[in-house]
XYZ file of C-alpha atoms in Angstrom:
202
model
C 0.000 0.000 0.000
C 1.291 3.549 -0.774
C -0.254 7.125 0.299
C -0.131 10.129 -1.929
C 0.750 13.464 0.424
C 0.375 16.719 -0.672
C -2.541 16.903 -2.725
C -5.470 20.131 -3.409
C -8.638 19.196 -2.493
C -10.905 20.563 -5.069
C -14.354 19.833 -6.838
C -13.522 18.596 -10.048
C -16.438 20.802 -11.420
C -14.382 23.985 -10.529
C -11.590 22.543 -12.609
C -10.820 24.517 -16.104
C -10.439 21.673 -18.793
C -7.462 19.731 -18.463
C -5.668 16.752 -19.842
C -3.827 16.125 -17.211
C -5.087 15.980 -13.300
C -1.816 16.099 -11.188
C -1.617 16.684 -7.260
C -5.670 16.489 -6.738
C -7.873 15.118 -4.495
C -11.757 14.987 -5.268
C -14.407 13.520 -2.560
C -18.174 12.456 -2.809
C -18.874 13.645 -6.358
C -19.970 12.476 -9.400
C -17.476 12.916 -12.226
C -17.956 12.903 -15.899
C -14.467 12.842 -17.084
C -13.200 14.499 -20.530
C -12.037 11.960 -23.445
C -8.142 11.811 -23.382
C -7.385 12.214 -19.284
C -4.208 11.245 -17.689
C -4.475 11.263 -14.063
C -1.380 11.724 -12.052
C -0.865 11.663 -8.046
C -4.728 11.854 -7.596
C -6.652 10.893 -5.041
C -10.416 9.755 -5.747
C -12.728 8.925 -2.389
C -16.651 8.543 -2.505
C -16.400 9.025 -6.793
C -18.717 7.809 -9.384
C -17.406 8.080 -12.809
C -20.463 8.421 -15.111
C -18.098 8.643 -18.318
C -17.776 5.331 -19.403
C -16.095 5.918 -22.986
C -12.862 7.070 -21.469
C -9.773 6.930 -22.796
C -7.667 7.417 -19.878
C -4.228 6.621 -21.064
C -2.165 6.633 -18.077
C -2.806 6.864 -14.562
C 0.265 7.069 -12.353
C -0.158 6.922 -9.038
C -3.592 7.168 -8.010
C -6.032 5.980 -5.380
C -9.542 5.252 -6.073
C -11.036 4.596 -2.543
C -14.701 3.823 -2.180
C -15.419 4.361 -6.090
C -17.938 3.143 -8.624
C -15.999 2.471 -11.440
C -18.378 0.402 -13.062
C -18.501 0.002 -16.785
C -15.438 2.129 -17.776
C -13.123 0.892 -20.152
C -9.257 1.645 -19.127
C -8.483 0.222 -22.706
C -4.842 0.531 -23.910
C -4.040 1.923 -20.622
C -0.890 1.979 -18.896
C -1.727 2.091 -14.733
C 1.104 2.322 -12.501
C 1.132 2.481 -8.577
C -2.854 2.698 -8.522
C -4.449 1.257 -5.192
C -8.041 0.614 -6.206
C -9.657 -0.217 -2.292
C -13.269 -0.761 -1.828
C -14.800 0.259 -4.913
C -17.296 -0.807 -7.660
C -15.674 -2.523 -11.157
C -18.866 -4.265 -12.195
C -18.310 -4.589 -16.192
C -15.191 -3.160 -16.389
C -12.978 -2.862 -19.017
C -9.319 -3.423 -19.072
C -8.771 -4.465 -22.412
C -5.169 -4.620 -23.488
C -3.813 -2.794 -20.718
C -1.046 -3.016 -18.545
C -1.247 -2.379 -14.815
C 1.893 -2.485 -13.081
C 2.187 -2.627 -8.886
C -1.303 -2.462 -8.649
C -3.196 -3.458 -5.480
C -7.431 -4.367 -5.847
C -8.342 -5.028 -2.689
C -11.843 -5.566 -1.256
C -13.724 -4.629 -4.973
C -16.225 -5.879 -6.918
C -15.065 -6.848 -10.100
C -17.685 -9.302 -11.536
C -17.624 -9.520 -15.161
C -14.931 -7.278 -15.995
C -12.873 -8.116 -18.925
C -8.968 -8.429 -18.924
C -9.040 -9.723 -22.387
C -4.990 -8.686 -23.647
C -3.772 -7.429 -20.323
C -0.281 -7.474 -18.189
C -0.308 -7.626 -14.937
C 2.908 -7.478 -13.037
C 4.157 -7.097 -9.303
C 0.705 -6.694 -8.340
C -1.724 -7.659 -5.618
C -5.565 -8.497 -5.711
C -7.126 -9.351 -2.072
C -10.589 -9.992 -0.636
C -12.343 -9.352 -4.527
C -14.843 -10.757 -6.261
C -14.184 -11.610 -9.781
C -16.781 -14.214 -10.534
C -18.150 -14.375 -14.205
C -15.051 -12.661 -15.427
C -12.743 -12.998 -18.453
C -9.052 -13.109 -18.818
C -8.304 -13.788 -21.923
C -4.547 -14.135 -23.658
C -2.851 -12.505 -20.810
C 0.367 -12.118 -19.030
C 0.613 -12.378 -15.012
C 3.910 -11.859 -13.959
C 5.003 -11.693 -10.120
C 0.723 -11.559 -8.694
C -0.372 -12.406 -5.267
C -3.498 -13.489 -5.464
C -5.170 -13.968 -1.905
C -9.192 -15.067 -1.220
C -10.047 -13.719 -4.891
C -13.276 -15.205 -6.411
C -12.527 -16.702 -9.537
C -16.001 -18.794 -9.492
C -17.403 -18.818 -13.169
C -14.508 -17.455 -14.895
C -12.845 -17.652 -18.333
C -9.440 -18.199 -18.524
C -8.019 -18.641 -21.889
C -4.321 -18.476 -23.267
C -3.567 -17.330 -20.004
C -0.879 -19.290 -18.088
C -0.620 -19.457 -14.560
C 2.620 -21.086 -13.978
C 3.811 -20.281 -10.472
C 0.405 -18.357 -9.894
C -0.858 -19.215 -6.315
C -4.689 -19.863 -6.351
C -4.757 -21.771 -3.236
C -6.927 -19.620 -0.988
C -9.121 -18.406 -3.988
C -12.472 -19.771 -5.484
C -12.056 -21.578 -8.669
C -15.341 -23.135 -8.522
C -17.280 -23.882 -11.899
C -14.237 -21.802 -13.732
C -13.937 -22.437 -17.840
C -9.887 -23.219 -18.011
C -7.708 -25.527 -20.226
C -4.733 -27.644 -18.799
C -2.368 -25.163 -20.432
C -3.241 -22.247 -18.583
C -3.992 -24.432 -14.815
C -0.071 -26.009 -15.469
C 2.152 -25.213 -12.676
C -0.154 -23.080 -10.922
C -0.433 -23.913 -7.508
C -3.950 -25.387 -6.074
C -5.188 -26.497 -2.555
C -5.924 -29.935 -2.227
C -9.727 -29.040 -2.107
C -9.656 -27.416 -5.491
C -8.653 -30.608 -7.535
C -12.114 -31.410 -7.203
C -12.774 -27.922 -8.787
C -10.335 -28.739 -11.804
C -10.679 -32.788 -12.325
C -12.985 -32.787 -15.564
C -9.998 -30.918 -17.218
C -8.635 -34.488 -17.055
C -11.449 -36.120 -18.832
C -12.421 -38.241 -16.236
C -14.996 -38.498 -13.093
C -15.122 -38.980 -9.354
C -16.629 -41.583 -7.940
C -17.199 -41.704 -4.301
């Protein structure tokens, strides 16, 4: 976790038009963002984002605490030292985007799509993920800890080294290529058995 000091707390409606937000903080609004944004040392707390064509570009290093995100599309995005905490991802989109030392921690991210994305030293704790697709992706140094995966599509998206023991993997749509060398709780090879072709008999 990282905290951003030394930021203007403003209404974002008292803003001239910018492309850039640097050194902000914004609480309990509603936001409709301009196209084209780059958001830089911001702090967002109590925001919903009605805007959901964005094209954000870059965010680097910015906290979204207690935000409804929902339905926004961070396509061909490059995120960098954002702490998303508590907030609303329903239907997100982070197609083809890269989010680097990111932390997601206790959001709702059902049915988001992460359908060309890299993910690297990152963390994703206490979410919920379920009916989701990740989709011909890279996950590169990812803690992964009580994440609901239930209902999921992963595809072309291997998980070698990946540690999905304390998440749910129930009911997920996966192929041995991606599950290989991921590492599973004993319980969970009951989640992951038909990949094998074959069935339990008690």
């Amino acid at each position: 976790m990282f905290e951003i000091d030394g930021l203007k707390s403003l209404k974002y409606n008292d803003l001239n038009k910018k492309e850039i937000l640097k050194d902000y903080i914004f609480n309990n609004e509603s936001i409709e963002l301009d196209k084209n944004v780059e958001l830089k040392r911001c702090k967002f707390d109590g925001i919903i984002f009605d805007e959901v064509n964005i094209k954000f570009g870059i965010l680097e290093e910015v906290e979204f605490i207690n935000c409804d995100l929902s339905n926004l599309s961070f396509i061909d995005t490059h995120i960098f030292r954002v702490h998303f905490r508590n907030c609303k991802l329903f239907g997100t989109n982070f197609i083809d985007t890269t989010l680097d030392n990111v932390i997601i921690e206790d959001c709702m991210c059902s049915m988001s799509n992460f359908t060309g994305v890299k993910i690297q030293n990152s963390r994703i704790s206490d979410s919920n993920f379920k009916s989701s697709n990740i989709e011909s992706s890279e996950l590169k140094n990812i803690i992964l800890d009580r994440v609901n995966f239930s209902n999921s599509i992963f595809s072309k998206t291997p998980l070698k080294d990946i540690d999905l023991s304390s998440s749910n993997i129930e009911e997920i749509n996966i192929d041995l290529n991606c599950i290989k060398g991921s590492i599973i709780s004993l319980e969970q090879t009951m989640d992951l058995i038909g990949l094998l072709g074959v069935k339990f008999k008690e």
